[in-house]
Coordinates of N, CA and C in Angstrom, one line a residue:
D1 N 9.1 9.9 5.4 CA 9.4 9.8 4.0 C 8.3 9.1 3.2
N2 N 7.3 8.7 3.8 CA 6.1 8.1 3.2 C 6.4 6.8 2.5
A3 N 7.5 6.1 2.8 CA 7.9 4.9 2.1 C 7.4 3.7 2.9
I4 N 7.3 2.6 2.3 CA 7.0 1.3 2.9 C 8.3 0.5 2.8
R5 N 8.8 0.0 4.0 CA 10.0 -0.7 4.0 C 9.7 -2.2 4.3
I6 N 10.4 -3.1 3.6 CA 10.3 -4.5 3.8 C 11.6 -5.0 4.5
W7 N 11.4 -5.6 5.6 CA 12.5 -6.0 6.5 C 12.6 -7.6 6.6
N8 N 13.8 -8.1 6.7 CA 14.0 -9.5 7.0 C 13.8 -9.6 8.5
V9 N 12.8 -10.5 8.9 CA 12.5 -10.7 10.3 C 13.6 -11.3 11.1
D10 N 14.4 -12.1 10.5 CA 15.5 -12.7 11.3 C 16.7 -11.8 11.5
T11 N 17.0 -10.9 10.5 CA 18.2 -10.1 10.7 C 17.9 -8.6 10.9
C12 N 16.6 -8.2 10.8 CA 16.2 -6.8 11.0 C 16.9 -5.9 10.0
R13 N 17.2 -6.5 8.8 CA 17.8 -5.6 7.8 C 16.8 -5.4 6.7
Q14 N 16.8 -4.2 6.2 CA 15.9 -3.8 5.1 C 16.2 -4.5 3.9
I15 N 15.2 -5.1 3.2 CA 15.5 -5.9 2.0 C 14.8 -5.2 0.7
A16 N 13.9 -4.3 1.0 CA 13.2 -3.6 -0.2 C 12.6 -2.4 0.3
L17 N 12.4 -1.4 -0.6 CA 11.8 -0.1 -0.3 C 10.7 0.2 -1.4
C18 N 9.5 0.5 -0.9 CA 8.4 0.9 -1.8 C 8.3 2.4 -1.7
E19 N 8.6 3.1 -2.7 CA 8.5 4.6 -2.7 C 7.5 5.1 -3.8
G20 N 6.7 6.1 -3.4 CA 5.8 6.6 -4.4 C 4.7 7.4 -3.7
H21 N 4.3 7.0 -2.5 CA 3.2 7.8 -1.8 C 3.8 9.2 -1.5
T22 N 2.9 10.2 -1.6 CA 3.3 11.5 -1.3 C 2.8 12.0 0.1
S23 N 2.1 11.1 0.8 CA 1.6 11.3 2.1 C 1.7 10.0 2.9
G24 N 1.5 10.0 4.2 CA 1.6 8.8 5.0 C 0.7 7.7 4.6
C25 N 1.1 6.5 4.8 CA 0.3 5.3 4.6 C -0.6 5.1 5.8
I26 N -1.8 4.7 5.5 CA -2.8 4.5 6.6 C -3.2 3.0 6.7
D27 N -3.0 2.2 5.7 CA -3.4 0.8 5.7 C -2.6 0.0 4.7
L28 N -2.3 -1.3 5.1 CA -1.6 -2.2 4.2 C -2.3 -3.5 4.2
F29 N -2.2 -4.2 3.0 CA -2.7 -5.6 2.8 C -1.5 -6.3 2.2
I30 N -1.2 -7.5 2.7 CA -0.1 -8.3 2.2 C -0.7 -9.6 1.7
S31 N -0.3 -10.0 0.5 CA -0.7 -11.3 -0.1 C 0.6 -12.1 -0.3
D32 N 0.5 -13.2 -1.0 CA 1.6 -14.0 -1.3 C 2.7 -13.3 -2.1
D33 N 2.2 -12.5 -3.1 CA 3.1 -11.8 -4.0 C 3.0 -10.3 -4.1
K34 N 2.0 -9.7 -3.4 CA 1.8 -8.3 -3.5 C 1.6 -7.6 -2.1
I35 N 1.9 -6.3 -2.1 CA 1.6 -5.4 -1.0 C 0.6 -4.4 -1.6
I36 N -0.5 -4.1 -0.9 CA -1.4 -3.1 -1.4 C -1.4 -2.1 -0.2
S37 N -1.2 -0.8 -0.6 CA -1.1 0.2 0.4 C -2.1 1.4 0.1
A38 N -2.7 1.9 1.2 CA -3.6 3.1 1.1 C -2.9 4.2 1.8
S39 N -3.1 5.4 1.2 CA -2.4 6.6 1.7 C -3.4 7.8 1.8
Y40 N -3.0 8.7 2.6 CA -3.7 10.0 2.7 C -3.5 10.8 1.4
D41 N -2.7 10.4 0.5 CA -2.5 11.1 -0.8 C -3.6 10.7 -1.8
N42 N -4.6 10.0 -1.4 CA -5.8 9.6 -2.2 C -5.5 8.5 -3.2
T43 N -4.4 7.7 -2.9 CA -4.1 6.6 -3.8 C -4.0 5.3 -3.0
V44 N -4.3 4.3 -3.8 CA -4.0 2.9 -3.4 C -2.9 2.4 -4.4
R45 N -1.8 1.9 -3.8 CA -0.7 1.5 -4.7 C -0.5 0.0 -4.5
V46 N -0.1 -0.7 -5.6 CA 0.2 -2.1 -5.6 C 1.7 -2.3 -5.9
W47 N 2.3 -3.1 -5.0 CA 3.7 -3.4 -5.1 C 4.0 -4.8 -5.2
N48 N 5.2 -5.2 -5.7 CA 5.7 -6.5 -5.7 C 6.2 -6.7 -4.3
R49 N 5.7 -7.8 -3.6 CA 6.1 -8.0 -2.2 C 7.5 -8.3 -2.0
N50 N 8.2 -9.0 -2.9 CA 9.6 -9.4 -2.8 C 10.6 -8.3 -3.1
T51 N 10.3 -7.5 -4.2 CA 11.2 -6.5 -4.7 C 10.9 -5.1 -4.3
G52 N 9.6 -4.8 -4.0 CA 9.2 -3.4 -3.7 C 8.9 -2.7 -5.0
E53 N 8.9 -3.3 -6.1 CA 8.7 -2.7 -7.4 C 7.2 -2.2 -7.4
H54 N 7.0 -1.0 -7.9 CA 5.6 -0.5 -8.1 C 4.9 -1.1 -9.3
I55 N 3.7 -1.7 -9.0 CA 3.0 -2.3 -10.1 C 1.9 -1.4 -10.7
G56 N 1.2 -0.7 -9.8 CA 0.1 0.2 -10.3 C -0.4 1.0 -9.2
T57 N -1.2 2.0 -9.6 CA -1.9 3.0 -8.7 C -3.3 3.2 -9.1
C58 N -4.2 3.2 -8.0 CA -5.6 3.5 -8.1 C -5.8 4.8 -7.5
Q59 N -6.3 5.8 -8.3 CA -6.5 7.2 -7.8 C -7.9 7.3 -7.2
H60 N -8.0 7.9 -6.1 CA -9.3 8.1 -5.4 C -9.6 9.6 -5.3
E61 N -10.9 9.9 -5.2 CA -11.2 11.4 -5.0 C -11.1 11.9 -3.6
Q62 N -11.0 11.0 -2.6 CA -11.0 11.4 -1.2 C -9.8 10.7 -0.5
K63 N -9.5 11.2 0.7 CA -8.4 10.5 1.5 C -9.0 9.1 1.9
I64 N -8.2 8.1 1.7 CA -8.6 6.7 1.9 C -8.2 6.4 3.4
L65 N -9.2 5.8 4.1 CA -9.0 5.5 5.5 C -8.7 4.0 5.7
A66 N -9.2 3.2 4.8 CA -9.0 1.7 5.0 C -9.2 1.0 3.6
I67 N -8.6 -0.1 3.5 CA -8.8 -1.0 2.3 C -9.1 -2.4 2.7
C68 N -9.8 -3.1 1.8 CA -10.0 -4.5 2.0 C -9.9 -5.1 0.6
V69 N -9.2 -6.3 0.6 CA -8.9 -6.9 -0.7 C -9.7 -8.3 -0.6
Y70 N -10.4 -8.5 -1.7 CA -11.2 -9.8 -1.9 C -11.0 -10.2 -3.3
G71 N -10.3 -11.3 -3.4 CA -9.9 -11.8 -4.8 C -9.1 -10.8 -5.5
A72 N -9.6 -10.4 -6.7 CA -8.9 -9.4 -7.5 C -9.5 -8.0 -7.4
K73 N -10.2 -7.8 -6.3 CA -10.9 -6.5 -6.1 C -10.3 -5.8 -4.8
I74 N -10.2 -4.5 -4.9 CA -9.7 -3.7 -3.8 C -10.9 -2.8 -3.4
F75 N -11.3 -2.8 -2.2 CA -12.4 -2.0 -1.7 C -11.8 -0.9 -0.8
T76 N -12.3 0.4 -1.0 CA -11.7 1.5 -0.2 C -12.8 2.1 0.6
A77 N -12.4 2.7 1.8 CA -13.3 3.4 2.6 C -12.8 4.8 2.9
T78 N -13.7 5.8 2.8 CA -13.3 7.2 3.0 C -14.3 7.8 4.0
H79 N -14.0 9.1 4.3 CA -14.9 9.8 5.2 C -16.3 9.9 4.7
N80 N -16.5 10.1 3.4 CA -17.8 10.3 2.9 C -18.5 9.1 2.3
N81 N -18.0 7.9 2.8 CA -18.6 6.6 2.5 C -18.5 6.2 1.0
I82 N -17.5 6.8 0.2 CA -17.4 6.4 -1.2 C -16.6 5.1 -1.2

């Protein structure tokens, strides 16, 4: 279903759902208040870590293979080194 699910580690119950990617997620970054996800749908999406609310989308020209977050910047890696 291409969703990211947030689970309570103690109860194993789902507490939030991040929906919006149209293809599978390949990489995740978790910060104190955000989740950043990369997908084969050529997008990086930013979510609220506690609620799963979608905050924003970065559109890429290629399928994203990996992300790295440094401060307020998101770096993406693709097959063609963009």
